Short mmCIF file of C-alpha atoms and ligand atoms in Angstrom, two decimals:
data_model
loop_
_atom_site.label_atom_id
_atom_site.label_comp_id
_atom_site.label_asym_id
_atom_site.label_seq_id
_atom_site.Cartn_x
_atom_site.Cartn_y
_atom_site.Cartn_z
CA MET X 1 -41.07 -29.17 0.89
CA SER X 2 -37.41 -28.07 0.92
CA GLU X 3 -34.70 -29.97 2.21
CA ARG X 4 -34.32 -30.29 5.92
CA ILE X 5 -31.32 -28.23 7.29
CA TYR X 6 -29.38 -29.00 10.44
CA ASN X 7 -29.97 -26.62 13.02
CA PHE X 8 -26.90 -26.43 15.13
CA SER X 9 -28.82 -23.37 17.52
CA PRO X 10 -28.25 -23.83 21.26
CA GLY X 11 -31.88 -23.65 21.66
CA PRO X 12 -34.79 -23.83 20.62
CA ALA X 13 -32.91 -26.69 18.89
CA MET X 14 -33.71 -29.85 16.50
CA LEU X 15 -36.56 -32.11 17.65
CA PRO X 16 -36.44 -36.11 16.39
CA TYR X 17 -38.36 -35.86 13.24
CA GLU X 18 -40.56 -38.85 14.32
CA VAL X 19 -41.62 -36.85 17.06
CA LEU X 20 -42.87 -33.69 14.72
CA GLU X 21 -44.29 -36.19 12.44
CA GLN X 22 -46.39 -37.39 15.35
CA ALA X 23 -47.04 -33.56 16.45
CA ALA X 24 -48.18 -32.88 13.08
CA THR X 25 -50.44 -35.39 12.95
CA ASP X 26 -52.33 -34.71 16.40
CA ILE X 27 -52.34 -31.11 16.38
CA LEU X 28 -55.24 -31.39 13.92
CA ASN X 29 -56.42 -34.72 15.51
CA PHE X 30 -55.12 -35.79 18.69
CA ASP X 31 -55.52 -39.76 18.98
CA ASP X 32 -58.27 -39.75 16.72
CA SER X 33 -60.68 -38.05 19.34
CA GLY X 34 -61.81 -35.49 16.62
CA ILE X 35 -59.93 -32.37 18.22
CA GLY X 36 -56.31 -31.37 18.04
CA ILE X 37 -53.97 -31.57 20.96
CA CYS X 38 -53.77 -27.71 21.56
CA GLU X 39 -57.72 -27.59 21.72
CA ILE X 40 -57.71 -30.31 24.49
CA SER X 41 -58.93 -29.22 27.92
CA HIS X 42 -56.19 -29.82 30.64
CA ARG X 43 -58.08 -31.41 32.70
CA SER X 44 -59.70 -33.90 30.36
CA LYS X 45 -59.10 -37.04 30.67
CA GLU X 46 -57.07 -37.32 27.33
CA PHE X 47 -54.91 -34.53 28.58
CA MET X 48 -54.16 -36.02 31.94
CA ASN X 49 -53.03 -39.22 30.29
CA VAL X 50 -50.26 -37.13 28.32
CA ALA X 51 -49.05 -35.52 31.57
CA THR X 52 -49.06 -38.74 33.46
CA THR X 53 -47.15 -40.45 30.89
CA ALA X 54 -44.92 -37.85 30.63
CA GLU X 55 -43.84 -38.10 34.13
CA LYS X 56 -43.82 -41.65 34.23
CA LEU X 57 -41.41 -41.66 31.53
CA LEU X 58 -39.12 -39.11 32.70
CA ARG X 59 -38.74 -41.45 36.48
CA GLU X 60 -38.37 -44.46 34.76
CA LEU X 61 -35.27 -43.11 32.32
CA LEU X 62 -33.62 -40.99 35.15
CA GLU X 63 -34.39 -43.27 37.83
CA ILE X 64 -36.18 -40.49 40.01
CA PRO X 65 -36.62 -41.86 43.42
CA ASP X 66 -40.32 -41.79 44.89
CA ASN X 67 -39.61 -39.14 47.12
CA TYR X 68 -38.74 -36.30 44.81
CA LYS X 69 -41.90 -34.25 43.14
CA VAL X 70 -41.62 -33.98 39.03
CA LEU X 71 -43.02 -30.34 37.98
CA PHE X 72 -44.51 -28.84 35.04
CA LEU X 73 -43.61 -25.20 34.85
CA GLN X 74 -43.59 -22.08 33.07
CA GLY X 75 -41.70 -18.68 33.08
CA GLY X 76 -38.43 -20.32 31.59
CA ALA X 77 -35.20 -21.89 33.17
CA SER X 78 -34.56 -18.01 33.85
CA SER X 79 -37.52 -18.15 36.69
CA GLN X 80 -36.00 -21.07 38.76
CA PHE X 81 -33.05 -18.66 39.03
CA PHE X 82 -35.04 -16.46 41.55
CA MET X 83 -37.38 -19.57 43.31
CA ILE X 84 -34.72 -21.44 44.30
CA PRO X 85 -33.62 -19.07 46.89
CA MET X 86 -36.87 -17.43 47.53
CA ASN X 87 -38.59 -20.94 48.73
CA LEU X 88 -34.86 -22.33 50.64
CA LEU X 89 -33.40 -19.27 51.49
CA GLY X 90 -34.27 -16.34 53.84
CA PRO X 91 -32.84 -13.42 56.45
CA GLY X 92 -30.02 -15.21 57.83
CA LYS X 93 -29.77 -18.36 55.11
CA LYS X 94 -26.94 -19.15 52.97
CA ALA X 95 -26.12 -20.70 49.82
CA THR X 96 -22.51 -21.77 47.88
CA TYR X 97 -22.50 -21.19 43.93
CA LEU X 98 -20.20 -21.90 41.13
CA ASN X 99 -19.53 -19.14 39.18
CA THR X 100 -19.30 -20.92 35.38
CA GLY X 101 -20.51 -18.70 33.36
CA THR X 102 -23.22 -16.61 32.40
CA TRP X 103 -26.26 -18.46 33.75
CA SER X 104 -24.59 -19.24 37.11
CA LYS X 105 -24.01 -15.68 36.88
CA LYS X 106 -27.67 -14.77 36.57
CA SER X 107 -28.61 -16.89 39.17
CA ILE X 108 -26.34 -15.70 41.70
CA LYS X 109 -27.62 -12.03 40.70
CA GLU X 110 -30.82 -13.23 41.39
CA ALA X 111 -30.09 -15.44 44.71
CA GLN X 112 -28.40 -12.62 46.52
CA LEU X 113 -32.11 -10.96 46.90
CA PHE X 114 -32.94 -13.70 49.29
CA GLY X 115 -30.06 -14.66 51.02
CA GLU X 116 -26.18 -14.92 51.74
CA ILE X 117 -24.77 -16.01 48.52
CA ASP X 118 -21.23 -17.57 48.68
CA VAL X 119 -19.51 -17.71 45.47
CA ALA X 120 -16.97 -20.47 46.03
CA PHE X 121 -15.42 -20.77 42.43
CA SER X 122 -15.64 -18.53 39.43
CA SER X 123 -13.74 -18.93 35.86
CA GLU X 124 -14.74 -15.80 34.84
CA GLU X 125 -11.05 -14.19 34.34
CA ASN X 126 -10.43 -16.75 31.69
CA LYS X 127 -13.56 -16.53 30.16
CA PHE X 128 -14.85 -19.56 31.72
CA ASN X 129 -13.41 -21.93 29.66
CA ARG X 130 -13.57 -24.34 32.77
CA VAL X 131 -15.65 -25.68 35.19
CA PRO X 132 -13.42 -26.85 38.49
CA ASN X 133 -12.86 -29.95 40.04
CA SER X 134 -14.47 -30.78 43.73
CA SER X 135 -10.76 -29.94 45.18
CA GLU X 136 -11.10 -26.10 44.38
CA TYR X 137 -14.00 -25.08 46.45
CA ASN X 138 -15.60 -25.70 49.66
CA THR X 139 -19.39 -25.69 50.59
CA ALA X 140 -19.66 -23.39 53.07
CA GLU X 141 -20.83 -25.77 56.72
CA ASP X 142 -23.79 -23.31 56.95
CA SER X 143 -24.84 -23.36 53.58
CA GLU X 144 -28.62 -24.62 52.27
CA TYR X 145 -27.34 -25.75 49.03
CA LEU X 146 -24.28 -26.34 46.75
CA TYR X 147 -25.65 -24.63 43.17
CA PHE X 148 -24.02 -25.33 40.11
CA VAL X 149 -24.86 -25.32 36.11
CA SER X 150 -23.90 -28.44 35.08
CA ASN X 151 -23.42 -27.81 31.24
CA ASN X 152 -22.40 -24.30 29.99
CA THR X 153 -24.36 -23.85 27.05
CA ILE X 154 -22.50 -20.62 25.63
CA TYR X 155 -18.72 -21.34 26.95
CA GLY X 156 -19.17 -25.10 26.17
CA THR X 157 -18.20 -26.18 29.32
CA GLN X 158 -19.46 -29.03 31.30
CA PHE X 159 -18.80 -31.00 34.68
CA GLN X 160 -17.72 -34.10 33.62
CA ASP X 161 -18.87 -35.52 37.42
CA MET X 162 -20.73 -34.26 39.32
CA PRO X 163 -19.42 -31.90 42.27
CA ALA X 164 -18.76 -33.53 45.70
CA SER X 165 -20.29 -32.14 48.55
CA GLU X 166 -21.63 -32.84 51.35
CA LYS X 167 -24.56 -30.51 51.13
CA MET X 168 -27.35 -31.05 49.16
CA LEU X 169 -27.02 -30.02 44.93
CA VAL X 170 -28.86 -28.03 43.19
CA SER X 171 -28.54 -27.64 39.59
CA ASP X 172 -29.11 -26.12 36.08
CA MET X 173 -29.08 -28.65 34.02
CA SER X 174 -31.31 -27.11 31.15
CA SER X 175 -28.52 -27.69 28.52
CA ASP X 176 -27.54 -31.77 29.22
CA ILE X 177 -29.97 -32.90 30.97
CA LEU X 178 -31.20 -36.71 29.68
CA SER X 179 -27.96 -36.76 28.29
CA ARG X 180 -26.07 -38.61 30.53
CA PRO X 181 -27.38 -40.75 33.69
CA ILE X 182 -27.14 -38.96 36.75
CA ASP X 183 -27.65 -39.83 40.42
CA VAL X 184 -31.03 -37.80 41.23
CA SER X 185 -30.51 -38.52 45.11
CA LYS X 186 -27.65 -36.21 45.52
CA PHE X 187 -29.78 -33.28 44.43
CA GLY X 188 -32.33 -31.11 46.28
CA ILE X 189 -33.62 -29.65 42.93
CA ILE X 190 -32.87 -30.22 39.23
CA PHE X 191 -34.07 -27.97 36.30
CA ALA X 192 -34.15 -27.83 32.99
CA GLY X 193 -35.81 -25.20 30.14
CA ALA X 194 -36.89 -27.79 27.62
CA GLN X 195 -35.82 -26.17 24.73
CA LYS X 196 -32.45 -28.06 24.16
CA ASN X 197 -32.92 -32.11 25.32
CA MET X 198 -37.10 -32.24 25.68
CA GLY X 199 -38.72 -30.65 23.32
CA PRO X 200 -40.16 -26.86 22.76
CA SER X 201 -39.51 -23.69 24.58
CA GLY X 202 -42.59 -23.24 26.82
CA VAL X 203 -42.33 -25.88 30.19
CA THR X 204 -39.53 -26.26 32.43
CA THR X 205 -39.04 -29.48 34.19
CA VAL X 206 -38.60 -29.13 37.59
CA ILE X 207 -37.50 -32.44 40.17
CA ILE X 208 -37.25 -31.60 43.48
CA ARG X 209 -36.81 -33.48 46.79
CA GLU X 210 -40.10 -33.77 48.63
CA ASP X 211 -38.96 -32.63 51.92
CA LEU X 212 -38.09 -28.86 50.66
CA LEU X 213 -41.84 -28.28 49.83
CA ASP X 214 -41.87 -27.55 53.45
CA LYS X 215 -39.27 -24.93 53.63
CA SER X 216 -40.92 -22.04 51.70
CA PRO X 217 -41.46 -18.79 53.60
CA GLU X 218 -45.53 -18.19 53.70
CA ASN X 219 -45.55 -14.89 52.53
CA ILE X 220 -44.17 -15.78 48.98
CA PRO X 221 -47.14 -15.31 46.55
CA THR X 222 -49.06 -19.00 45.57
CA MET X 223 -47.31 -19.23 42.01
CA LEU X 224 -44.23 -19.23 43.19
CA LYS X 225 -44.13 -21.68 45.67
CA TYR X 226 -43.15 -25.32 44.81
CA LYS X 227 -45.59 -27.12 47.20
CA THR X 228 -48.71 -25.16 45.07
CA HIS X 229 -47.68 -27.05 42.07
CA ALA X 230 -46.80 -30.00 43.54
CA GLU X 231 -50.08 -30.71 45.39
CA LYS X 232 -51.91 -30.11 42.11
CA ASP X 233 -49.62 -32.38 40.18
CA SER X 234 -48.58 -28.91 37.81
CA MET X 235 -52.25 -28.76 37.09
CA PHE X 236 -53.01 -25.65 40.31
CA ASN X 237 -53.35 -23.34 36.68
CA THR X 238 -53.29 -24.39 33.11
CA PRO X 239 -49.97 -25.63 32.08
CA PRO X 240 -47.90 -25.38 28.66
CA THR X 241 -49.89 -28.40 27.36
CA PHE X 242 -48.68 -28.75 24.05
CA PRO X 243 -45.02 -28.71 25.44
CA ILE X 244 -45.94 -31.45 27.97
CA TYR X 245 -46.93 -33.40 24.99
CA ILE X 246 -44.32 -32.90 23.09
CA VAL X 247 -41.75 -33.70 25.84
CA GLY X 248 -43.47 -36.65 26.31
CA LYS X 249 -43.21 -37.96 22.68
CA VAL X 250 -39.54 -36.94 23.12
CA LEU X 251 -38.79 -39.38 26.77
CA GLN X 252 -41.09 -42.20 24.26
CA TRP X 253 -38.34 -41.71 21.68
CA LEU X 254 -35.42 -41.56 24.17
CA LYS X 255 -36.82 -44.73 25.25
CA ASP X 256 -37.14 -46.43 21.97
CA LYS X 257 -33.24 -45.45 21.22
CA GLY X 258 -32.24 -47.63 24.00
CA GLY X 259 -32.63 -45.01 26.97
CA ILE X 260 -29.88 -42.63 28.23
CA LYS X 261 -26.87 -44.90 28.73
CA ALA X 262 -27.08 -45.16 24.91
CA MET X 263 -27.93 -41.63 24.23
CA GLU X 264 -24.65 -40.77 26.48
CA GLU X 265 -22.55 -42.80 24.42
CA LEU X 266 -24.14 -41.16 21.12
CA ASN X 267 -23.14 -37.85 22.03
CA ARG X 268 -19.82 -38.72 23.21
CA LYS X 269 -19.13 -40.00 19.48
CA LYS X 270 -20.86 -36.86 18.13
CA ALA X 271 -19.06 -34.29 20.22
CA GLU X 272 -15.90 -36.39 19.77
CA GLN X 273 -15.47 -36.15 16.38
CA ILE X 274 -15.86 -32.32 16.26
CA TYR X 275 -13.19 -32.35 18.82
CA GLU X 276 -11.04 -34.84 16.32
CA VAL X 277 -10.89 -31.75 13.82
CA ILE X 278 -10.03 -28.43 16.31
CA ASP X 279 -7.52 -30.92 17.77
CA ALA X 280 -6.08 -31.80 14.42
CA GLY X 281 -4.39 -28.97 14.05
CA GLU X 282 -4.12 -25.20 15.07
CA TYR X 283 -7.21 -24.00 12.50
CA TYR X 284 -9.78 -24.55 15.44
CA ARG X 285 -8.89 -23.19 18.81
CA GLY X 286 -11.50 -24.66 20.87
CA HIS X 287 -12.96 -22.24 24.08
CA ALA X 288 -12.91 -25.07 26.59
CA LEU X 289 -10.11 -26.80 28.19
CA LYS X 290 -10.14 -30.18 27.76
CA ASP X 291 -10.76 -31.46 30.73
CA SER X 292 -13.76 -29.28 30.76
CA ARG X 293 -15.57 -30.15 27.26
CA SER X 294 -19.24 -30.38 26.82
CA MET X 295 -20.43 -33.06 24.57
CA MET X 296 -23.73 -30.96 23.88
CA ASN X 297 -22.47 -27.43 22.95
CA ILE X 298 -18.68 -26.96 21.11
CA ALA X 299 -17.32 -23.40 20.96
CA PHE X 300 -14.33 -22.60 19.26
CA ASN X 301 -12.74 -19.86 17.22
CA LEU X 302 -11.35 -19.65 13.70
CA PRO X 303 -8.08 -17.68 12.99
CA THR X 304 -9.68 -14.47 12.35
CA ALA X 305 -13.10 -12.88 13.10
CA GLU X 306 -13.01 -12.52 9.12
CA LEU X 307 -12.95 -15.99 8.47
CA GLU X 308 -15.41 -16.84 11.20
CA ALA X 309 -17.96 -14.79 9.34
CA LYS X 310 -17.11 -16.59 6.23
CA PHE X 311 -17.70 -19.83 8.11
CA ILE X 312 -20.99 -19.24 9.27
CA ALA X 313 -22.26 -18.11 5.68
CA GLU X 314 -21.07 -20.51 3.81
CA ALA X 315 -22.41 -23.25 6.47
CA VAL X 316 -25.27 -21.78 5.90
CA GLY X 317 -25.37 -22.44 2.28
CA LEU X 318 -24.99 -26.00 2.70
CA GLY X 319 -27.67 -26.19 5.33
CA LEU X 320 -25.67 -25.67 8.17
CA ASN X 321 -27.21 -23.34 10.47
CA GLY X 322 -26.98 -21.67 13.72
CA LEU X 323 -22.94 -21.73 14.06
CA LYS X 324 -22.67 -18.31 15.14
CA GLY X 325 -21.77 -18.33 18.68
CA HIS X 326 -22.73 -16.72 21.50
CA ARG X 327 -22.70 -12.49 21.76
CA SER X 328 -20.81 -12.60 24.55
CA ILE X 329 -17.78 -14.60 23.36
CA GLY X 330 -18.21 -14.56 19.79
CA GLY X 331 -16.34 -17.40 17.63
CA CYS X 332 -18.75 -20.08 16.53
CA ARG X 333 -20.66 -22.77 18.52
CA ALA X 334 -22.11 -26.19 17.12
CA SER X 335 -24.97 -27.55 19.61
CA ILE X 336 -25.66 -31.16 19.11
CA TYR X 337 -27.70 -32.27 21.51
CA ASN X 338 -29.26 -35.78 22.09
CA ALA X 339 -31.74 -35.21 18.72
CA PHE X 340 -29.35 -34.10 17.03
CA PRO X 341 -28.21 -36.14 14.16
CA GLN X 342 -25.04 -38.27 13.21
CA GLU X 343 -25.43 -36.95 9.40
CA GLY X 344 -25.18 -33.50 10.54
CA ILE X 345 -22.18 -34.14 12.11
CA THR X 346 -20.50 -36.02 9.09
CA LYS X 347 -21.55 -32.95 7.22
CA LEU X 348 -19.97 -30.40 9.34
CA VAL X 349 -16.87 -32.33 10.30
CA ALA X 350 -16.31 -32.66 6.49
CA PHE X 351 -16.98 -28.85 5.70
CA MET X 352 -14.58 -28.04 8.78
CA GLN X 353 -11.98 -29.75 7.07
CA GLU X 354 -12.66 -28.39 3.70
CA PHE X 355 -13.04 -25.04 4.73
CA GLU X 356 -9.62 -24.79 6.74
CA LYS X 357 -8.16 -26.33 3.34
CA ASN X 358 -9.30 -24.07 1.34
CA ASN X 359 -9.00 -20.41 3.03
CA PRO X 360 -6.13 -20.67 4.99
CA ALA X 361 -4.79 -18.34 7.80
N1 PMP T 401 -29.50 -22.11 31.79
C1 PMP T 401 -29.21 -22.20 30.79
C2 PMP T 401 -27.98 -23.41 30.84
C3 PMP T 401 -29.19 -22.23 29.76
O1 PMP T 401 -28.60 -22.21 28.78
C4 PMP T 401 -30.32 -21.38 29.60
C5 PMP T 401 -31.21 -20.75 28.37
N2 PMP T 401 -30.11 -21.13 27.08
C6 PMP T 401 -31.24 -20.75 30.44
C7 PMP T 401 -30.85 -20.86 31.47
C8 PMP T 401 -32.19 -19.75 30.31
O2 PMP T 401 -33.23 -20.44 30.03
P1 PMP T 401 -35.08 -19.38 29.56
O3 PMP T 401 -34.64 -18.75 28.20
O4 PMP T 401 -35.86 -20.92 29.65
O5 PMP T 401 -35.01 -19.08 30.76
#
């Protein structure tokens, strides 16, 4: 096999190598059962155990209170943009949203189909270079919830502290779930597509407070009601079995690494090394303002677009892939989720310093 590359892509992203090795075995013969993990029935004893274990580990790692359900759904994180308002809003109902990037903008658009949406903050005019602190917005008195994206994958900004609000919080944590401890009890709904910090694409994890299950209007499709999936432990229809299996393995890996607090420390150290290079001079310019910086996605520019193209191309030659920024802001972006190894950071930092020396502005 050729040498493994370091993949800085925003998702699907790198997974722990140990997990991939185990999966490679289990695809052919799961747990010595004589059949592969992708071939067993979702209702078999073996798979039920896989799903229960994944849920148990998630509950343990995130300290999810008993009055919350964990759901493994399909349709990507993007389907939550409409499922949430479809289930929690309706004519005459209102919700407050913070507009901090592409993914919140998309959810605002969907939510407007179901209720009145109060956009209490937006950093759009500054190219989404920061997230607000709690003194910069109010949650409307009659809002059902305050919605925010905890980490903005494209712009590399992240709420350092969760928003303070009297209302329940609803959050898209697709790109930073499991990267730092959170207090789940402040939230009505937390959701995350798996393909960054949890596993492969194909499953979206939803953590939902139980009392919300009865809020949905009757006249919405069965598959789009949270209660449908909650009542059947995500087995109303065929769930994405292989992604759920990988999520379980990633969670076990995370637990073995010391859990979320230990991971947060590693994440902070990894991100700091790259921010240090950015802050060392004028050559690299970080997109996010300092107090909004993400530990997961670091978006930055070089002096010119030509140098950025050269930087990205030379990096590939060194096995550093996926550094091109999102098309909406251009530039470069290093996505360094939980499973991204320190060696890749060391290599990138050395390359950034070397490139600057060899390519003066
Ligand atoms: N939310 C965030 C924060 C994301 O980064 C992404 C995808 N990059 C999405 C939502 C959309 O996820 P999906 O492609 O699973 O619909």
